CSV table of C-alpha atoms in Angstrom, one decimal:
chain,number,residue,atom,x,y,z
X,25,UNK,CA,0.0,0.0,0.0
X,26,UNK,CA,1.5,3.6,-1.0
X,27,UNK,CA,2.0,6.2,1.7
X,28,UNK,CA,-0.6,8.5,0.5
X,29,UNK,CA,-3.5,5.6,0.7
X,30,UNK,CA,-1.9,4.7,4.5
X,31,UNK,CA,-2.4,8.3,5.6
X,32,UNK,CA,-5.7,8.8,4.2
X,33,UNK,CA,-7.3,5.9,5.6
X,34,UNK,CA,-5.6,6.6,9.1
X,35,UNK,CA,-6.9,9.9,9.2
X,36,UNK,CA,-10.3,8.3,8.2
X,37,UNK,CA,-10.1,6.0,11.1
X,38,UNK,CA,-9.1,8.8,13.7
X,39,UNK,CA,-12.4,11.1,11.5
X,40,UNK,CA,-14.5,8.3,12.0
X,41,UNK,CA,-14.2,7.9,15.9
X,42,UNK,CA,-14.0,11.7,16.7
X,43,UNK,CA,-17.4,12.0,14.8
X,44,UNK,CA,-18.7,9.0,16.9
X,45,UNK,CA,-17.6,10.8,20.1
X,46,UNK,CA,-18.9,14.3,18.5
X,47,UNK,CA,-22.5,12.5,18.2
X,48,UNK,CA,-22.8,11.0,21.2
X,49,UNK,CA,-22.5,14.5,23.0
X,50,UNK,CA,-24.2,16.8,20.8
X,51,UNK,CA,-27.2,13.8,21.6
X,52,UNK,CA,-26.6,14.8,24.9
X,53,UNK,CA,-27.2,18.2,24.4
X,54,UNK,CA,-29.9,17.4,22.4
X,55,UNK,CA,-31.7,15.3,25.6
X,56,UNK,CA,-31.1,18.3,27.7
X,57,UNK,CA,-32.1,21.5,25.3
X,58,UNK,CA,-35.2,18.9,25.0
X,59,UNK,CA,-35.8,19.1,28.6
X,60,UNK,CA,-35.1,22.7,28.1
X,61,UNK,CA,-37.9,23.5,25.9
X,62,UNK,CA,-40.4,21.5,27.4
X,63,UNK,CA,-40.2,23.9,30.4
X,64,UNK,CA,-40.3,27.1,28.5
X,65,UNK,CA,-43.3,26.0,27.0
X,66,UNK,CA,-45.3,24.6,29.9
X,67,UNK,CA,-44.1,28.0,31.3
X,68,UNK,CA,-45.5,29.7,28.7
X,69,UNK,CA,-48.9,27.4,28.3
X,70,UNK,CA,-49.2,28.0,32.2
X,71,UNK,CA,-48.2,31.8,32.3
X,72,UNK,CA,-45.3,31.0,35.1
X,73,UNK,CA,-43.8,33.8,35.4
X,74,UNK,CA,-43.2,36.2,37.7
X,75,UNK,CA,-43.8,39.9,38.0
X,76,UNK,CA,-43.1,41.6,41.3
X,77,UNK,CA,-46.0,43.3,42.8
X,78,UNK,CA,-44.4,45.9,44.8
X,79,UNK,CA,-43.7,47.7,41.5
X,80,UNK,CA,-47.3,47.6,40.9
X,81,UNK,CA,-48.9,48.2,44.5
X,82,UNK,CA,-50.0,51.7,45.3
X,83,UNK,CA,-48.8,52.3,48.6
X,84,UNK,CA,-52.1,52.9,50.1
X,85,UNK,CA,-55.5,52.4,48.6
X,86,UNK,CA,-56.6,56.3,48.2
X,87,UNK,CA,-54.2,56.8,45.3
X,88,UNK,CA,-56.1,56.5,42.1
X,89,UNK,CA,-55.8,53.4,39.3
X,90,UNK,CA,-53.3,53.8,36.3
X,91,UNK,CA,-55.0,53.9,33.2
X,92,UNK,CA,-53.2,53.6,29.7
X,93,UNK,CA,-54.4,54.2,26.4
X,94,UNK,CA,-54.3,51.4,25.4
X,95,UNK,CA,-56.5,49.5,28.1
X,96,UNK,CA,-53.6,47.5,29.8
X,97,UNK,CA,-52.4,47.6,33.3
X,98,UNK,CA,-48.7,47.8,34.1
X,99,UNK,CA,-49.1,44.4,35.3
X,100,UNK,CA,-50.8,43.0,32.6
X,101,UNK,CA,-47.5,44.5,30.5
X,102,UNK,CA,-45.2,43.0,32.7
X,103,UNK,CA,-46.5,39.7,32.2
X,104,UNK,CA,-46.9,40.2,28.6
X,105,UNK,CA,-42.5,41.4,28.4
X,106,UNK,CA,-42.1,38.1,30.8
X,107,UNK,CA,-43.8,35.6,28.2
X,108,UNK,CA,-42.5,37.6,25.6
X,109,UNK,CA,-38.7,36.1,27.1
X,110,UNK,CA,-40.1,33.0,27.4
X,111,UNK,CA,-40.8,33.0,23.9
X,112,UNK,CA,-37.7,34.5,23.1
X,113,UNK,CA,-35.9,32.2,24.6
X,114,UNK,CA,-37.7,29.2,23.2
X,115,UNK,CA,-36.8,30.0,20.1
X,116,UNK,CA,-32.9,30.2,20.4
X,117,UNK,CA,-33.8,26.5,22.1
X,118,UNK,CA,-35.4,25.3,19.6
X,119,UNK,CA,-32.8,26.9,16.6
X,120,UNK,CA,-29.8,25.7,18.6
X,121,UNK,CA,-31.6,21.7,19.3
X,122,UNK,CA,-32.4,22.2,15.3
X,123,UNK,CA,-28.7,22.8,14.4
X,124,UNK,CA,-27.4,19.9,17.1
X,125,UNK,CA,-30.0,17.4,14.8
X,126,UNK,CA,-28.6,18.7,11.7
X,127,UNK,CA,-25.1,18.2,12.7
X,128,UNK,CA,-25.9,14.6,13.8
X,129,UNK,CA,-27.8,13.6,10.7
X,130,UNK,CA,-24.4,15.2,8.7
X,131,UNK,CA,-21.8,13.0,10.8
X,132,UNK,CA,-23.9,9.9,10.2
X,133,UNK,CA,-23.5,10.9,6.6
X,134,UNK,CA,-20.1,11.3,7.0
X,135,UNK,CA,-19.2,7.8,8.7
X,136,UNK,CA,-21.5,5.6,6.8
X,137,UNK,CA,-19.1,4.2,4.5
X,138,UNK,CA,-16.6,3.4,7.4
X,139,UNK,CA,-19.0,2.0,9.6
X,140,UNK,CA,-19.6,-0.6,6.1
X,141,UNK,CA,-16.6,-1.5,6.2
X,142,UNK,CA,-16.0,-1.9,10.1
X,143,UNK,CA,-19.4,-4.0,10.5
X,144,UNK,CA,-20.3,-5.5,7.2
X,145,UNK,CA,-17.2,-7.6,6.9
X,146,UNK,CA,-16.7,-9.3,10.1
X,147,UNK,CA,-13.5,-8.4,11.2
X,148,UNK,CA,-12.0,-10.1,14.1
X,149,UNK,CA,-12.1,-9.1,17.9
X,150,UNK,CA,-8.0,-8.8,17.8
X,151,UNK,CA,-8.6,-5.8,14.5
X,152,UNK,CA,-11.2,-4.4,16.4
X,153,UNK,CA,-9.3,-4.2,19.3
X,154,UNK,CA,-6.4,-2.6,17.6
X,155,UNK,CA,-8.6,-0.1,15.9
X,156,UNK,CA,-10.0,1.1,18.9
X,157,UNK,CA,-6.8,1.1,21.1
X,158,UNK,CA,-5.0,2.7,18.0
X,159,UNK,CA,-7.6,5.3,16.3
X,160,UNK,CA,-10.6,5.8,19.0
X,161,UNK,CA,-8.2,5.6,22.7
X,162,UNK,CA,-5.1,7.2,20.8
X,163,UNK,CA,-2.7,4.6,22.4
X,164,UNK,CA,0.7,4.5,21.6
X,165,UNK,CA,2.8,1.0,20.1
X,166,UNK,CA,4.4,0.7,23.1
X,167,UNK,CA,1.2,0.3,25.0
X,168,UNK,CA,-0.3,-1.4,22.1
X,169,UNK,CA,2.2,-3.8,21.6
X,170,UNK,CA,2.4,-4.5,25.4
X,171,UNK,CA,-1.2,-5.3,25.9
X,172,UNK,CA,-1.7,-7.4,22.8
X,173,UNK,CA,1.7,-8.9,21.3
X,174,UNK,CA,3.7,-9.2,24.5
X,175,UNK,CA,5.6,-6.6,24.1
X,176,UNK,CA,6.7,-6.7,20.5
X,177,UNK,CA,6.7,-3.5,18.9
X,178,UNK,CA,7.1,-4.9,15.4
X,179,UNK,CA,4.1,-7.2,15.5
X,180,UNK,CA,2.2,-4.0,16.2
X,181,UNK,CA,3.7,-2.0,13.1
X,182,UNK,CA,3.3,-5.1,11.1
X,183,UNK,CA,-0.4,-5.9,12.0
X,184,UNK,CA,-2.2,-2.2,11.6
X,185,UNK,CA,0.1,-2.3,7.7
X,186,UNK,CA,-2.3,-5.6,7.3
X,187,UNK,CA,-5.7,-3.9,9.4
X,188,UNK,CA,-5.2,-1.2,6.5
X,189,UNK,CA,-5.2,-3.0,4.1
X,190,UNK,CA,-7.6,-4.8,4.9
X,191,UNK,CA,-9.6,-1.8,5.1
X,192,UNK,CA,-9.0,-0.1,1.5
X,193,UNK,CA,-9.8,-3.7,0.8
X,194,UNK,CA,-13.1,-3.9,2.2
X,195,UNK,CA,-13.8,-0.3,1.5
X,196,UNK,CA,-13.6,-0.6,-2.2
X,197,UNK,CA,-16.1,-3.3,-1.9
X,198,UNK,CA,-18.7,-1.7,0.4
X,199,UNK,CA,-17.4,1.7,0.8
X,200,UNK,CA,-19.1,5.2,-1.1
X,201,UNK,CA,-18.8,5.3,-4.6
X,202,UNK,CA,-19.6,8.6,-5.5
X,203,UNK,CA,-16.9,10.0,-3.7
């Protein structure tokens, strides 16, 4: 395999686990802005908010009632600014839990073809433990070589040369053709 082919499909492998990782925490995010937005909308639905009613008291009960033009109270105003917020702040929510989806759906797009080629093909629980030591825990040969091949570096070298090939292998058989 040529150096250029070697490097690619590394850096595919390393892509393909920091977009796993990047999903599963933007679908945390996306559990908890859902959680979000279900509360600013029962808040709206149930008008929970608060105004403070010392700004609205008269201070005794001779003073005469505020009237606007409009027909309103100063209360009613208040509450209307509050849920106003609410809705304000709803829909940033909402747009940001939108975006998060978006993003998601894209890096499932985006790892597709590897995750072919990791799970179509059956590959065996020592590859799949190299890949993941090697491309998703960033271990080193040392370590690598140390917890699988008892201590022998070269193994190591030699076996991910033979995991990547057998990737561009696979990944010409099951992999994206249009790209």
């Amino acid at each position: 395999m040529d150096k250029e082919t070697f490097k690619k499909t590394e850096g595919k492998l390393y892509g393909y686990f920091r977009d796993l990782k990047e999903m599963e925490l933007l679908e945390i995010d996306c559990r908890e802005l859902q959680e979000q937005e279900e509360s600013i909308e029962w808040d709206i639905k149930h008008c929970n908010v608060y105004v403070s009613p010392d700004s609205h008291m008269s201070p005794s009960f001779s003073e005469r009632v505020q009237v606007s033009p409009t027909g309103e109270g100063v209360a009613e105003k208040d509450i209307v600014r509050e849920t106003e917020k609410l809705e304000h702040e709803l829909e940033y929510v909402s747009g940001k839990l939108r975006r998060n989806r978006a993003r998601i759906r894209q890096l499932k797009r985006n790892i597709s073809p590897l995750k072919k080629v990791l799970t179509v093909p059956p590959l065996s629980k020592e590859m799949m433990d190299f890949i993941e030591y090697k491309y998703k825990l960033d271990k080193g040969f040392g370590w690598i070589a140390a917890e699988m091949y008892g201590g022998v570096r070269s193994t190591a070298y030699r076996r991910r040369e033979e995991i990547l090939e057998d990737i561009v292998k696979w990944e010409s058989l099951y992999g994206d053709k249009t790209k």
